[in-house]
Short mmCIF file of C-alpha atoms in Angstrom, two decimals:
data_model
loop_
_atom_site.label_atom_id
_atom_site.label_comp_id
_atom_site.label_asym_id
_atom_site.label_seq_id
_atom_site.Cartn_x
_atom_site.Cartn_y
_atom_site.Cartn_z
CA MET A 271 0.07 0.05 0.12
CA THR A 272 1.39 3.59 -0.97
CA ALA A 273 2.00 5.57 2.02
CA ALA A 274 -0.11 8.63 2.82
CA PRO A 275 1.08 11.98 1.98
CA ARG A 276 2.39 14.35 4.43
CA LEU A 277 1.92 18.22 4.51
CA TYR A 278 3.90 20.67 6.17
CA ALA A 279 3.70 24.50 6.86
CA ASP A 280 6.50 26.42 5.16
CA SER A 281 6.30 29.44 7.45
CA ALA A 282 7.59 30.99 10.79
CA VAL A 283 4.57 32.86 11.57
CA VAL A 284 3.30 31.13 14.69
CA ASP A 285 -0.32 32.48 14.58
CA GLU A 286 -0.55 31.08 11.14
CA ILE A 287 0.57 27.77 11.86
CA ALA A 288 -1.15 27.07 15.24
CA PRO A 289 -4.64 26.29 13.88
CA LEU A 290 -3.30 23.81 11.18
CA LEU A 291 -1.44 22.01 13.96
CA ALA A 292 -4.33 22.18 16.26
CA GLY A 293 -6.54 20.79 13.45
CA LYS A 294 -3.89 17.88 12.87
CA LEU A 295 -3.95 19.06 9.19
CA ILE A 296 0.09 19.16 8.87
CA HIS A 297 2.77 16.90 9.94
CA GLY A 298 5.31 19.77 10.63
CA VAL A 299 6.71 23.02 10.00
CA THR A 300 9.58 23.99 7.57
CA THR A 301 11.54 26.99 7.77
CA ASN A 302 14.75 28.54 6.42
CA PRO A 303 16.68 31.95 6.98
CA THR A 304 14.56 33.98 4.71
CA ILE A 305 11.22 32.50 6.24
CA LEU A 306 12.45 33.50 9.44
CA GLU A 307 13.39 36.92 8.42
CA ARG A 308 9.87 37.35 6.72
CA ALA A 309 8.40 36.54 10.15
CA ASP A 310 10.62 38.95 12.12
CA ARG A 311 12.69 36.22 13.46
CA THR A 312 16.26 35.41 13.36
CA GLY A 313 18.68 32.25 14.42
CA ALA A 314 18.14 33.61 17.98
CA HIS A 315 14.46 32.55 17.88
CA ILE A 316 15.15 28.87 16.76
CA SER A 317 15.09 27.55 20.26
CA ASP A 318 11.82 29.09 21.18
CA LEU A 319 10.01 28.13 17.89
CA TYR A 320 11.16 24.54 18.24
CA ASP A 321 9.58 24.61 21.78
CA THR A 322 6.54 26.23 20.60
CA TRP A 323 5.68 23.97 17.74
CA SER A 324 6.66 20.77 19.78
CA THR A 325 4.19 21.79 22.27
CA GLN A 326 1.52 22.56 19.57
CA GLY A 327 1.98 18.87 18.07
CA ALA A 328 4.46 19.30 15.15
CA ASP A 329 6.26 15.88 14.53
CA GLU A 330 9.08 17.36 12.43
CA ILE A 331 10.46 21.00 12.71
CA PHE A 332 13.18 22.00 10.10
CA PHE A 333 15.68 24.77 10.74
CA GLN A 334 18.39 25.51 8.41
CA ALA A 335 22.18 25.63 9.41
CA TRP A 336 24.60 28.12 7.90
CA GLY A 337 28.30 28.66 7.70
CA ALA A 338 30.87 29.91 5.42
CA ASP A 339 32.93 26.68 5.78
CA GLU A 340 32.29 23.01 6.55
CA ALA A 341 33.27 23.39 10.30
CA MET A 342 31.01 26.30 10.86
CA LEU A 343 28.16 24.70 8.97
CA GLU A 344 28.47 21.60 10.93
CA LYS A 345 28.69 23.27 14.31
CA ARG A 346 25.36 25.13 13.66
CA ALA A 347 23.65 21.79 12.27
CA ARG A 348 24.59 20.02 15.49
CA GLU A 349 23.03 22.84 17.58
CA ILE A 350 19.94 22.54 15.62
CA LEU A 351 19.74 18.88 16.10
CA ALA A 352 20.45 19.11 19.75
CA LEU A 353 17.05 20.95 20.14
CA GLY A 354 15.31 17.53 20.48
CA PRO A 355 14.20 14.59 18.56
CA ARG A 356 11.78 16.48 16.31
CA ALA A 357 14.40 18.72 14.84
CA VAL A 358 15.54 18.12 11.12
CA VAL A 359 18.46 20.10 10.01
CA LYS A 360 18.67 21.65 6.48
CA VAL A 361 21.83 21.81 4.97
CA PRO A 362 22.30 23.67 1.54
CA ALA A 363 22.96 21.17 -1.34
CA THR A 364 26.38 22.76 -2.18
CA ALA A 365 30.06 21.42 -2.47
CA THR A 366 30.36 22.62 1.29
CA GLY A 367 27.08 21.32 2.45
CA PHE A 368 27.15 17.63 0.84
CA PRO A 369 29.88 16.35 3.25
CA VAL A 370 28.35 17.76 6.23
CA ALA A 371 24.86 16.26 5.33
CA ALA A 372 26.46 12.83 4.51
CA ARG A 373 28.41 12.76 7.83
CA LEU A 374 25.36 13.79 9.91
CA ALA A 375 23.08 11.23 8.19
CA HIS A 376 25.69 8.38 8.56
CA GLU A 377 25.40 9.12 12.44
CA GLY A 378 21.72 8.43 12.28
CA ASN A 379 20.61 12.21 12.21
CA SER A 380 17.62 13.52 10.39
CA VAL A 381 19.04 15.64 7.66
CA LEU A 382 17.47 17.60 4.71
CA LEU A 383 19.51 18.80 1.63
CA THR A 384 17.79 22.02 0.62
CA ALA A 385 17.94 23.99 -2.70
CA VAL A 386 18.38 20.90 -4.90
CA TYR A 387 18.08 21.99 -8.51
CA ALA A 388 19.69 19.22 -10.33
CA VAL A 389 18.74 15.57 -10.94
CA PRO A 390 22.27 14.31 -10.33
CA GLN A 391 22.23 16.16 -6.84
CA ALA A 392 19.29 13.91 -5.94
CA LEU A 393 21.18 10.76 -6.86
CA ALA A 394 24.28 11.84 -4.69
CA ALA A 395 21.83 12.40 -1.78
CA ALA A 396 20.19 9.26 -1.96
CA ALA A 397 23.63 7.66 -1.95
CA ALA A 398 24.73 9.62 0.94
CA GLY A 399 21.65 8.44 2.81
CA VAL A 400 20.02 11.77 3.84
CA ARG A 401 16.63 11.77 4.84
CA TYR A 402 15.25 14.33 2.81
CA ILE A 403 15.91 16.56 -0.37
CA ALA A 404 14.03 19.81 -1.12
CA PRO A 405 13.72 20.89 -4.65
CA TYR A 406 11.95 24.22 -5.12
CA LEU A 407 9.03 23.81 -7.97
CA GLY A 408 8.11 27.55 -8.28
CA ARG A 409 11.70 28.59 -8.48
CA LEU A 410 12.65 25.86 -10.92
CA ARG A 411 9.88 27.16 -13.01
CA ASP A 412 10.99 30.78 -12.61
CA ALA A 413 14.27 29.62 -13.93
CA GLY A 414 12.83 28.27 -17.09
CA HIS A 415 12.89 24.52 -16.16
CA ASP A 416 9.85 22.13 -16.52
CA GLY A 417 9.73 21.88 -12.38
CA LEU A 418 7.29 19.06 -12.32
CA ALA A 419 9.39 16.85 -14.64
CA THR A 420 12.60 17.63 -12.99
CA ILE A 421 11.31 16.79 -9.43
CA ALA A 422 9.72 13.64 -11.03
CA ALA A 423 12.95 12.65 -12.05
CA MET A 424 14.44 13.35 -8.62
CA GLN A 425 11.76 11.42 -7.05
CA SER A 426 12.75 8.33 -9.48
CA GLN A 427 16.43 8.60 -8.48
CA CYS A 428 15.34 8.42 -4.78
CA ALA A 429 12.99 5.42 -5.34
CA GLY A 430 14.19 2.41 -3.31
CA SER A 431 16.58 4.42 -1.12
CA ASP A 432 16.19 5.91 2.30
CA THR A 433 15.84 9.33 0.92
CA ASP A 434 12.49 11.14 0.28
CA VAL A 435 11.68 14.47 -1.77
CA LEU A 436 10.12 17.04 0.20
CA ALA A 437 9.10 19.37 -2.53
CA ALA A 438 8.91 23.21 -1.72
CA SER A 439 8.05 26.50 -3.41
CA ILE A 440 4.37 25.21 -3.93
CA ARG A 441 2.31 28.20 -5.19
CA SER A 442 -1.07 26.41 -5.55
CA PRO A 443 -3.33 23.58 -4.64
CA GLN A 444 -3.06 22.03 -7.97
CA ASP A 445 0.65 22.06 -7.36
CA LEU A 446 0.18 19.80 -4.53
CA VAL A 447 -1.85 17.37 -6.72
CA ASP A 448 0.44 17.31 -9.44
CA LEU A 449 3.45 16.54 -7.39
CA ARG A 450 1.62 13.79 -5.46
CA ASP A 451 0.71 12.32 -8.94
CA ALA A 452 4.31 12.34 -9.74
CA GLY A 453 5.02 10.18 -6.51
CA VAL A 454 6.12 12.80 -4.21
CA ARG A 455 4.68 12.27 -0.74
CA HIS A 456 6.28 14.98 1.26
CA LEU A 457 5.02 18.47 0.44
CA THR A 458 5.58 22.10 2.11
CA ALA A 459 3.67 25.18 1.16
CA ASN A 460 2.86 28.57 2.70
CA PRO A 461 -0.27 28.03 5.12
CA ALA A 462 -2.25 30.27 2.71
CA VAL A 463 -1.87 27.54 -0.10
CA LEU A 464 -2.78 24.80 2.35
CA ARG A 465 -5.71 26.51 3.52
CA GLU A 466 -6.94 27.12 0.09
CA ALA A 467 -6.54 23.24 -0.62
CA LEU A 468 -9.23 22.78 1.99
CA VAL A 469 -11.95 24.97 0.16
CA CYS A 470 -14.15 24.34 -2.69
CA GLU A 471 -17.05 26.64 -3.53
CA ALA A 472 -19.34 23.56 -4.30
CA SER A 473 -18.53 22.08 -0.98
CA ASP A 474 -19.59 25.40 0.87
CA GLU A 475 -22.71 25.71 -1.04
CA ALA A 476 -23.63 22.14 -0.26
CA ALA A 477 -22.71 22.45 3.53
CA ALA A 478 -24.81 25.68 3.57
CA ALA A 479 -27.88 23.84 2.23
CA PHE A 480 -27.33 21.08 4.61
CA GLU A 481 -27.42 23.56 7.55
CA ALA A 482 -30.35 25.26 6.36
CA THR A 483 -32.20 21.73 6.12
CA ALA A 484 -31.28 20.80 9.46
CA ALA A 485 -32.18 24.37 10.84
CA GLY A 486 -35.76 23.93 9.15
CA GLY A 487 -36.11 20.50 10.72
CA SER A 488 -35.23 21.54 14.25
CA GLU A 489 -37.54 24.46 14.26
CA ASN A 490 -40.45 22.15 13.12
CA ALA A 491 -39.42 19.64 15.55
CA THR A 492 -39.85 22.09 18.52
CA ALA A 493 -42.72 23.94 17.03
#
């Protein structure tokens, strides 16, 4: 049986994420330095955010390490992993990041290689045994690539390994559907996109009709 998809919120705005976690609609939260900045957060807030989202029920919480060389990148990556068992560290898919990610993964840590743009990178990540890779659908398209086909090819390279594609830069509910059709199970999107995926005008109209019927029946029953 094919495993069920998992949705993640790509945001650091606590008030946006809380209802999704409370409703058990997402598996976890993904962030990076840019996302933190947009929410008026910095690396100094990572520990508090981890505690907040853990308390609210996130199963996986992603923060990105940074550093100009391997030593600094690995030091910060280990600090993120030390936050607790729900922490997943994101490491850039660069010549500096790959060996750091591979070493951490071989120790049994949860690691995501982020900003994966080329299919050979996916193969290398799977060979290294990292837990996730994160290609960016929207940004691939912005760069003139067939983003869906590229990510589908990455998914193929990861098949049969311990590495899963966690697709990011998802800009519409249809992107979620198309990526799932391509075999991608893990999907992260802005909370606005996730909320949009829950809504259909026809469903709202049907629910309103049911409510009207129920209300009328209730009035008749008490008359």
